[in-house]
PDB file of C-alpha atoms in Angstrom:
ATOM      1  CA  UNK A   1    -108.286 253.711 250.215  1.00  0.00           C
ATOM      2  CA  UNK A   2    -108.095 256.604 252.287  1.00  0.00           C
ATOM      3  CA  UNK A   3    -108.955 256.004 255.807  1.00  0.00           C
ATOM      4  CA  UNK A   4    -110.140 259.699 256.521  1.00  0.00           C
ATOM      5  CA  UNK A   5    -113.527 261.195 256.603  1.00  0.00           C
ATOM      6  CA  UNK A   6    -113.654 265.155 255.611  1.00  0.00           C
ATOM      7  CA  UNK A   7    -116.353 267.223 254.556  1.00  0.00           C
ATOM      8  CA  UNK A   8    -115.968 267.790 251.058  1.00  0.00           C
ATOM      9  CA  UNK A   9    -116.522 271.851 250.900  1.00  0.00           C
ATOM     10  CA  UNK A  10    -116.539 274.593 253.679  1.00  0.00           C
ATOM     11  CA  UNK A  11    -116.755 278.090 253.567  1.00  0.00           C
ATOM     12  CA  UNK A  12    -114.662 281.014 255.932  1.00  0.00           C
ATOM     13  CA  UNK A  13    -114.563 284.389 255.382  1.00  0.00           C
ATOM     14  CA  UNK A  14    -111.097 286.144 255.395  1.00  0.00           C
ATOM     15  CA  UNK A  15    -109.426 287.163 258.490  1.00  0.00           C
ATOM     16  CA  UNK A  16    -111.457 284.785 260.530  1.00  0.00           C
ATOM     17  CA  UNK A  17    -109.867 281.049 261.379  1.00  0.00           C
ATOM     18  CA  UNK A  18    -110.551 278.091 259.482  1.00  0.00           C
ATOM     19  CA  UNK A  19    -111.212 275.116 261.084  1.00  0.00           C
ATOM     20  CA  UNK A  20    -111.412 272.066 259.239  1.00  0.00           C
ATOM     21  CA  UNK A  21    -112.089 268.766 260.449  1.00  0.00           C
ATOM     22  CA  UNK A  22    -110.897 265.007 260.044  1.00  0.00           C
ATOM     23  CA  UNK A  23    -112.063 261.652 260.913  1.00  0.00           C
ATOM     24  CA  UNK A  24    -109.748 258.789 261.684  1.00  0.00           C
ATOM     25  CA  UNK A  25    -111.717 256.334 263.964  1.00  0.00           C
ATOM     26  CA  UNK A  26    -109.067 253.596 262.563  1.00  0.00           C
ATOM     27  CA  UNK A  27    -106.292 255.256 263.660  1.00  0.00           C
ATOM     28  CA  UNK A  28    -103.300 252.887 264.598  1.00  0.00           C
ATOM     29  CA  UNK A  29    -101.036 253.649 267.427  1.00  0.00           C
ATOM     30  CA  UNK A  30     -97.746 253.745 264.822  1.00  0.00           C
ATOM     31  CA  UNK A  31     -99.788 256.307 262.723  1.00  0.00           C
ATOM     32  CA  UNK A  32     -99.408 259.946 262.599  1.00  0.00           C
ATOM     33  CA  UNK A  33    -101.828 262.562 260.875  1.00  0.00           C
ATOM     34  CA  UNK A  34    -100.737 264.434 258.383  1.00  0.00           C
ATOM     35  CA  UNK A  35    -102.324 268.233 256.417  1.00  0.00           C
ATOM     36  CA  UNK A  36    -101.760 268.841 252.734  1.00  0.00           C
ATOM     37  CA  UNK A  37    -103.379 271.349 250.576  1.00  0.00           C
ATOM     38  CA  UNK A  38    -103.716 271.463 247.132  1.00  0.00           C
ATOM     39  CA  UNK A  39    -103.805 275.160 245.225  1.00  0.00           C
ATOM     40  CA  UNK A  40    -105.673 275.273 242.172  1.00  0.00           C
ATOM     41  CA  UNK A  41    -103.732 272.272 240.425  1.00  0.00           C
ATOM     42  CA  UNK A  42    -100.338 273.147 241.837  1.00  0.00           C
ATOM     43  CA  UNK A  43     -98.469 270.083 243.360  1.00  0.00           C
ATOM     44  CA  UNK A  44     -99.858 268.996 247.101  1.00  0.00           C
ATOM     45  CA  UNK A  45     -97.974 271.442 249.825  1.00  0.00           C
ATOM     46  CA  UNK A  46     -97.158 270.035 253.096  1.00  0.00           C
ATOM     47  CA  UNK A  47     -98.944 272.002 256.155  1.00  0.00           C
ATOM     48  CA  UNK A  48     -98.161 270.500 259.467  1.00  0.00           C
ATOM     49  CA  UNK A  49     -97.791 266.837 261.085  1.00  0.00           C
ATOM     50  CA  UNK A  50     -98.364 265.265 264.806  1.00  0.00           C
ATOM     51  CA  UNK A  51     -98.955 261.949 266.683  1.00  0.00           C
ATOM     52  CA  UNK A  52    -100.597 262.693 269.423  1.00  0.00           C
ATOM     53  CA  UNK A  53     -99.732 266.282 270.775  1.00  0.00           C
ATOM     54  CA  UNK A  54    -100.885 269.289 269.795  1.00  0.00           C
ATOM     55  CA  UNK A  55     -98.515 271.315 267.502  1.00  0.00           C
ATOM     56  CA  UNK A  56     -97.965 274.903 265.755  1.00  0.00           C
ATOM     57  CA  UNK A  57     -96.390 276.236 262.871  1.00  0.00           C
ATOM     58  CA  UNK A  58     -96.293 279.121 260.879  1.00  0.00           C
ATOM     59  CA  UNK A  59     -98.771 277.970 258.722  1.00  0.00           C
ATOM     60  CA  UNK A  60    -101.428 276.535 260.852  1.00  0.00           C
ATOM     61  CA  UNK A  61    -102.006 274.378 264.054  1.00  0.00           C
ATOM     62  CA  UNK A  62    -103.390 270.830 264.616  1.00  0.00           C
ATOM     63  CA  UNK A  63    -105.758 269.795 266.938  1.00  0.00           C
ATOM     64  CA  UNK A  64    -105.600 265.659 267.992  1.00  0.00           C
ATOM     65  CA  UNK A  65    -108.200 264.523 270.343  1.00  0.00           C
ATOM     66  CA  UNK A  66    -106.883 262.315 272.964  1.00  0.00           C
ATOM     67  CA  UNK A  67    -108.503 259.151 271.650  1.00  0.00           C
ATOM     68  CA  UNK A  68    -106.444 260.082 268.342  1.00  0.00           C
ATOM     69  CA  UNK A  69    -109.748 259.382 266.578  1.00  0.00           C
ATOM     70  CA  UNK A  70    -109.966 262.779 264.961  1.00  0.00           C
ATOM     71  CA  UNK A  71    -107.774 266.032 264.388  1.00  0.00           C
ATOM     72  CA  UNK A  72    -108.769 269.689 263.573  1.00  0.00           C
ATOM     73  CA  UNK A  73    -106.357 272.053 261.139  1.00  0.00           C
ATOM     74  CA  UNK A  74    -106.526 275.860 262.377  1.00  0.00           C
ATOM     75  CA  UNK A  75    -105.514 278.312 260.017  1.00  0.00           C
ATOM     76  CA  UNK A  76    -105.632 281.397 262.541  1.00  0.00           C
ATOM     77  CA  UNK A  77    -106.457 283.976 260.094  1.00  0.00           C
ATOM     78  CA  UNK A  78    -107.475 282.783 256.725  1.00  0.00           C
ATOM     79  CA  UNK A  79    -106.861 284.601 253.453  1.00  0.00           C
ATOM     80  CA  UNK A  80    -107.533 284.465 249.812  1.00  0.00           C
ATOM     81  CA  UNK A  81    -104.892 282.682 248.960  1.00  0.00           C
ATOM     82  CA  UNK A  82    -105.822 279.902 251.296  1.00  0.00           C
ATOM     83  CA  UNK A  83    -108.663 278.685 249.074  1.00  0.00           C
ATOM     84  CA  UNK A  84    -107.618 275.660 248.470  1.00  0.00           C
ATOM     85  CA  UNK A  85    -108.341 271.453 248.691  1.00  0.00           C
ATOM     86  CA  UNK A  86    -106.799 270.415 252.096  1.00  0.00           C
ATOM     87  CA  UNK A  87    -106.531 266.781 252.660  1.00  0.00           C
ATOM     88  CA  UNK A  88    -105.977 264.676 255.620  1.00  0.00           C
ATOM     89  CA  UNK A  89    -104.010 261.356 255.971  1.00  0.00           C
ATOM     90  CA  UNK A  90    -102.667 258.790 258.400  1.00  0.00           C
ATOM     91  CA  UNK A  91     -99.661 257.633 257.564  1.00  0.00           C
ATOM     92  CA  UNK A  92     -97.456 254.679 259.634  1.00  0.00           C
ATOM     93  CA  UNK A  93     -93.688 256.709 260.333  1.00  0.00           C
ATOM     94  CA  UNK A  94     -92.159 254.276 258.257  1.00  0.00           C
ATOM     95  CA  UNK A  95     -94.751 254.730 255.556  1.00  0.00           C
ATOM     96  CA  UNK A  96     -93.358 256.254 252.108  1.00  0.00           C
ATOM     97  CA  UNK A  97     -96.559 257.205 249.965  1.00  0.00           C
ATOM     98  CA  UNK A  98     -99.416 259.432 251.287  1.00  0.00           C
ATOM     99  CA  UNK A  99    -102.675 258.114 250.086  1.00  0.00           C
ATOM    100  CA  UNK A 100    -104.561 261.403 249.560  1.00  0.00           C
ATOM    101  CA  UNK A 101    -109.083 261.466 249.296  1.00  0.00           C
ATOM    102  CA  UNK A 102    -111.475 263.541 248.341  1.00  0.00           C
ATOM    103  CA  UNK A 103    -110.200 266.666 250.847  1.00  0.00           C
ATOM    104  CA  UNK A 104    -112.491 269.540 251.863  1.00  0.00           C
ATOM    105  CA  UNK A 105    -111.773 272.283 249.229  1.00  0.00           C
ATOM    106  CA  UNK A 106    -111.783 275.362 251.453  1.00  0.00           C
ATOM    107  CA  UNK A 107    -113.189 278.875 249.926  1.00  0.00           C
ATOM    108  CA  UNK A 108    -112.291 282.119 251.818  1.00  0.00           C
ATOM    109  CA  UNK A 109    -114.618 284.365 250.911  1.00  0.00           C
ATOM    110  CA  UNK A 110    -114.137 288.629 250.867  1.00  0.00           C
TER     111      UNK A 110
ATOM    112  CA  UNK B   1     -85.839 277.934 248.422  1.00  0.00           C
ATOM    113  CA  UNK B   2     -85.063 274.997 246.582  1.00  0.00           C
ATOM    114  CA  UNK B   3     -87.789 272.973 244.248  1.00  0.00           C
ATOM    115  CA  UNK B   4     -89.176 270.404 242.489  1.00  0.00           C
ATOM    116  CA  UNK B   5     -88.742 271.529 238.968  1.00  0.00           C
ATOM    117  CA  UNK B   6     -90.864 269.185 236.122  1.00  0.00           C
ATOM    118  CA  UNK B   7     -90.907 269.473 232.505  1.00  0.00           C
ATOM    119  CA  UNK B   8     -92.626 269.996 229.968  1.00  0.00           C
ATOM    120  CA  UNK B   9     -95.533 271.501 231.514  1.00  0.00           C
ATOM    121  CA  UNK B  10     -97.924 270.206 229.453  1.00  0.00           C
ATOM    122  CA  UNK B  11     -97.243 267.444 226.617  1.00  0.00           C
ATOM    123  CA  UNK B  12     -99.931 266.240 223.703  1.00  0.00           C
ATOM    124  CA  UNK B  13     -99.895 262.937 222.460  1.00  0.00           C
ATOM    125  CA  UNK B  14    -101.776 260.598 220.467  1.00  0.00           C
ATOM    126  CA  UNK B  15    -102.046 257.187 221.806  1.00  0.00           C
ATOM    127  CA  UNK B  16     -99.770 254.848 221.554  1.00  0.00           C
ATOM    128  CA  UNK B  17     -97.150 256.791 221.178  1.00  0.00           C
ATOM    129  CA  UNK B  18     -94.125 256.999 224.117  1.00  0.00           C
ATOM    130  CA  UNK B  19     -93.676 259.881 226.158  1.00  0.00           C
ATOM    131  CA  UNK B  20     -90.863 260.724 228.617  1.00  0.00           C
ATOM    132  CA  UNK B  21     -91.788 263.294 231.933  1.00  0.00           C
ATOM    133  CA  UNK B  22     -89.009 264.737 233.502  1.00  0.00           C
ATOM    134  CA  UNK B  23     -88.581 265.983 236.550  1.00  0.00           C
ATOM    135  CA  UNK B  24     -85.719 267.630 238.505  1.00  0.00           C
ATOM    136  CA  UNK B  25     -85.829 266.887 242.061  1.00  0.00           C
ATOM    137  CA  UNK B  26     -84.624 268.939 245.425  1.00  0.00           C
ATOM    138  CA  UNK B  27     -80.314 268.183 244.996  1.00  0.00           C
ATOM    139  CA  UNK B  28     -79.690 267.017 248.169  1.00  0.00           C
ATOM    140  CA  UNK B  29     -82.731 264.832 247.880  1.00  0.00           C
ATOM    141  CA  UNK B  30     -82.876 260.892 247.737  1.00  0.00           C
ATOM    142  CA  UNK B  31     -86.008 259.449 247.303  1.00  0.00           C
ATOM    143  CA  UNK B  32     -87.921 260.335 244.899  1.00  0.00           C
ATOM    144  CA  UNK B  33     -91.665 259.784 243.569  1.00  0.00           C
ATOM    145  CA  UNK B  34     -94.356 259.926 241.354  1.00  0.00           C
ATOM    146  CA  UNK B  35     -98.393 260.820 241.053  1.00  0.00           C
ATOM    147  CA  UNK B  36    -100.382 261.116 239.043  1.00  0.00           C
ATOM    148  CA  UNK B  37    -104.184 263.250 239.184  1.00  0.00           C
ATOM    149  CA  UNK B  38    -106.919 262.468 236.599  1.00  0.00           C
ATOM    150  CA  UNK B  39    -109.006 265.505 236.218  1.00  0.00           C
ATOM    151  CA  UNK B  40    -111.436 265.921 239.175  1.00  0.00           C
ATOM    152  CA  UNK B  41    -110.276 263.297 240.627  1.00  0.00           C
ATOM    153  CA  UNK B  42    -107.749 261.903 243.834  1.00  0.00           C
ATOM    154  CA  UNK B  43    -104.378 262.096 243.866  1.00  0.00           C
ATOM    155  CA  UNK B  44    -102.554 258.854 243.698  1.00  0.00           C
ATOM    156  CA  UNK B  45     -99.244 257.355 244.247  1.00  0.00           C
ATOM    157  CA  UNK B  46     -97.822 255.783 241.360  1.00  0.00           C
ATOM    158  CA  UNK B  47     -93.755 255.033 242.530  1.00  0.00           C
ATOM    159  CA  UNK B  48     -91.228 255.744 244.724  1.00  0.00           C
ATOM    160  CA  UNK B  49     -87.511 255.251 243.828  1.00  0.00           C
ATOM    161  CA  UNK B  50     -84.474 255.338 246.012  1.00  0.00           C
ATOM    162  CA  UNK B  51     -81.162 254.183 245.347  1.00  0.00           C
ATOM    163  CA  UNK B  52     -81.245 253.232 241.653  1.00  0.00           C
ATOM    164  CA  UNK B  53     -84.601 251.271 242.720  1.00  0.00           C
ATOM    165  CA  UNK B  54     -88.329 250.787 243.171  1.00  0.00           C
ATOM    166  CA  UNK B  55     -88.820 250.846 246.644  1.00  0.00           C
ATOM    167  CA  UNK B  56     -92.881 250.680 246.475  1.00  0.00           C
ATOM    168  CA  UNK B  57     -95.410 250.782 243.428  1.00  0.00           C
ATOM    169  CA  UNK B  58     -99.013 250.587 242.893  1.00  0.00           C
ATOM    170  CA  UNK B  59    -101.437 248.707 240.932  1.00  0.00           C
ATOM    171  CA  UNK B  60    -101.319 251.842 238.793  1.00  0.00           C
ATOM    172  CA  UNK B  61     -97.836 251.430 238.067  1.00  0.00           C
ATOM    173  CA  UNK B  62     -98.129 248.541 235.143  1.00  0.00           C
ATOM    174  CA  UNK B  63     -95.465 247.517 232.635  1.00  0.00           C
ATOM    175  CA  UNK B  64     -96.250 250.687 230.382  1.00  0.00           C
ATOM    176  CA  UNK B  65     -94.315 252.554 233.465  1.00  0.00           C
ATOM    177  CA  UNK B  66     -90.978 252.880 233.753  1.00  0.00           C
ATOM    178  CA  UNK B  67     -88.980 254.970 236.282  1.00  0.00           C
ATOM    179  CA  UNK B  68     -85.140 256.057 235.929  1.00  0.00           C
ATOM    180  CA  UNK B  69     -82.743 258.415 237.380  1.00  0.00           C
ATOM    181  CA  UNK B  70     -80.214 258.629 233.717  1.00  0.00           C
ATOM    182  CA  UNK B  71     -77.791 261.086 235.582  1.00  0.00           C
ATOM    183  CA  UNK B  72     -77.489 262.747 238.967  1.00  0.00           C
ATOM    184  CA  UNK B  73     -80.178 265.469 238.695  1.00  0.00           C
ATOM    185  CA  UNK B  74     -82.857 263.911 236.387  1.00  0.00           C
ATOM    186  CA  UNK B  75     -85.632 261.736 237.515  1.00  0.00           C
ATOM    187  CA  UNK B  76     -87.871 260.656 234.801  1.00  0.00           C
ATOM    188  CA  UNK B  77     -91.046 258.850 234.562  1.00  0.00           C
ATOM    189  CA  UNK B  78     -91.929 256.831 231.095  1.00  0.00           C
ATOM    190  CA  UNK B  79     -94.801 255.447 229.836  1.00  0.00           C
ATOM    191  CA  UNK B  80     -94.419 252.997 227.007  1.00  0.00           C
ATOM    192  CA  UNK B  81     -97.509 253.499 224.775  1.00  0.00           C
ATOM    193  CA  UNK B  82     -99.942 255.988 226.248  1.00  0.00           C
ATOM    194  CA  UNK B  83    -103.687 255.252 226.194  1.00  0.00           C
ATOM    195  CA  UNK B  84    -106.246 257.752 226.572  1.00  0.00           C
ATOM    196  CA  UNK B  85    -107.379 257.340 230.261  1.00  0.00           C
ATOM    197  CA  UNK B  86    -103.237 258.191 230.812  1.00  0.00           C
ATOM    198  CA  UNK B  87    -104.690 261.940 230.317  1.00  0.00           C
ATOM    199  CA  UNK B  88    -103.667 262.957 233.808  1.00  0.00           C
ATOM    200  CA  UNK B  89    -101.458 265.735 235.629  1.00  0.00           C
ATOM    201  CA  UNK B  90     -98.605 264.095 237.076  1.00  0.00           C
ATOM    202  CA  UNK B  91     -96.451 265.167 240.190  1.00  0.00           C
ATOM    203  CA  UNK B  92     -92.930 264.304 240.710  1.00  0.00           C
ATOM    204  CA  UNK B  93     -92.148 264.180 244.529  1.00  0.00           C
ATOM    205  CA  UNK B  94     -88.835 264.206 246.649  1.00  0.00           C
ATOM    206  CA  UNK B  95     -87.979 263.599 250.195  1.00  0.00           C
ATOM    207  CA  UNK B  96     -84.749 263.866 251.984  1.00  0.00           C
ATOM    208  CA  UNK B  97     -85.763 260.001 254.055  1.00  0.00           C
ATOM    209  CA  UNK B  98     -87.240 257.233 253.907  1.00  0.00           C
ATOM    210  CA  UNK B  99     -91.286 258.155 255.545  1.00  0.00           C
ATOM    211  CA  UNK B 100     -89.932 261.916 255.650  1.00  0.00           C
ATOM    212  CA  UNK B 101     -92.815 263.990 256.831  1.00  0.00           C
ATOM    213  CA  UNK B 102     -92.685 266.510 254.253  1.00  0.00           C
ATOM    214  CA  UNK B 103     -92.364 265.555 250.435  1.00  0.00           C
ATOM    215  CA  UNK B 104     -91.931 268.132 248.456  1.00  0.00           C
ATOM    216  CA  UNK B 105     -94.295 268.245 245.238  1.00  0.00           C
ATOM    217  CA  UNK B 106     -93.377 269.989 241.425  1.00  0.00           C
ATOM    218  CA  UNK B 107     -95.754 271.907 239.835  1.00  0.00           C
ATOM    219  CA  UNK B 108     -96.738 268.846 237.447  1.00  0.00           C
ATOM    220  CA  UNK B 109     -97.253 268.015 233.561  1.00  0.00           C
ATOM    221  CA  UNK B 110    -100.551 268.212 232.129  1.00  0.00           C
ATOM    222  CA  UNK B 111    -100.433 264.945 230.064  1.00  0.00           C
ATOM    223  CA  UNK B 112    -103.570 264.797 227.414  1.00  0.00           C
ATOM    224  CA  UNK B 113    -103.360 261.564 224.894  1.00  0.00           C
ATOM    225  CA  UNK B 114    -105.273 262.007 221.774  1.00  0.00           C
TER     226      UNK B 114
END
């Protein structure tokens, strides 16, 4: 089983940031958090990645809290086409499957 | 940019018949894997396959499964004789490591048993 907790739905309106949060209070120390989304019923698209830092890339940035116990994805300025499922999963580095929930299906609204 | 490219996109069959996914992975790719996603529901890992072999499988992935790379672009996924709770979309994944960060997903095949 998944061993993240994510609101199932959320709501932003487009051009503001999205900010969409994950639980992972059974976070290991080998075990890094990892952002999908899912578009419509497309394939799962990889976002962004960390262990314990903060990092940044063109898509979005990912918030870890220093206890590692929970993570925030920023998409700076959210569009349409961001509506989407975004899940979020620990995975051990030497892990090969991602074990994906329920996500938080994200709607930007107009 | 290169892709996962899977085929067909969507293949009917009645059950019990056998039906053959294909999937073309990223070429300088080597590990390669399968998911499949029942409608409304969770994604879930079904294989992975590197070097001619199963490296890891789930409880999903029974003796009606069958993975098998038949030349050096293909990567197919079988399943013996499909039942109707097989109706599922399934992904073909590839990686360029072993616990590479970023696997890169096809678009999947919509599989509906009859």
């Amino acid at each position: 089983d998944a061993k993240t907790t994510q609101p199932p739905s959320m709501d932003c309106a487009e051009g503001r940031a999205a900010n969409l949060p994950c639980n992972h209070s059974t976070i290991s120390g080998n075990e890094y958090v990892y952002w999908y989304r899912q578009i419509h019923s497309q394939g799962p698209q990889y976002i962004i990645h960390g262990l314990k830092n903060n990092e940044t890339n063109e898509m979005a940035s990912l918030i870890i809290t220093e206890d590692r116990k929970s993570s925030t994805l920023i998409l700076p300025h959210a569009t349409l086409r961001d509506t989407a499922v975004y899940y979020c999963i620990v995975r051990p580095d030497y892990g090969q499957n991602f074990v994906f929930g329920p996500g938080t299906r994200l709607s930007v609204l107009p | 940019e290169p892709e996962v490219t899977q085929t067909p996109s969507h293949q009917v069959t009645q059950m019990g018949q056998e039906v053959i996914l294909r999937c073309v992975p990223i070429s300088n790719h080597l590990y390669f894997y399968w998911y499949r996603q029942i409608l409304g529901q969770k994604v879930e890992f079904l294989v992975s396959f590197y070097n001619n072999e199963i490296s890891e499988k789930s409880e999903i992935f029974d003796d009606q499964f069958s993975v098998e790379r038949p030349d050096g672009s293909n990567f197919t996924l079988k399943i013996r004789s499909t039942k109707l709770e097989d109706s599922a979309m399934y992904f073909c994944a590839s990686s360029d490591g072993p616990g590479a960060n970023e696997q890169f997903f096809g678009p999947g095949t919509r599989l509906t048993v009859l």
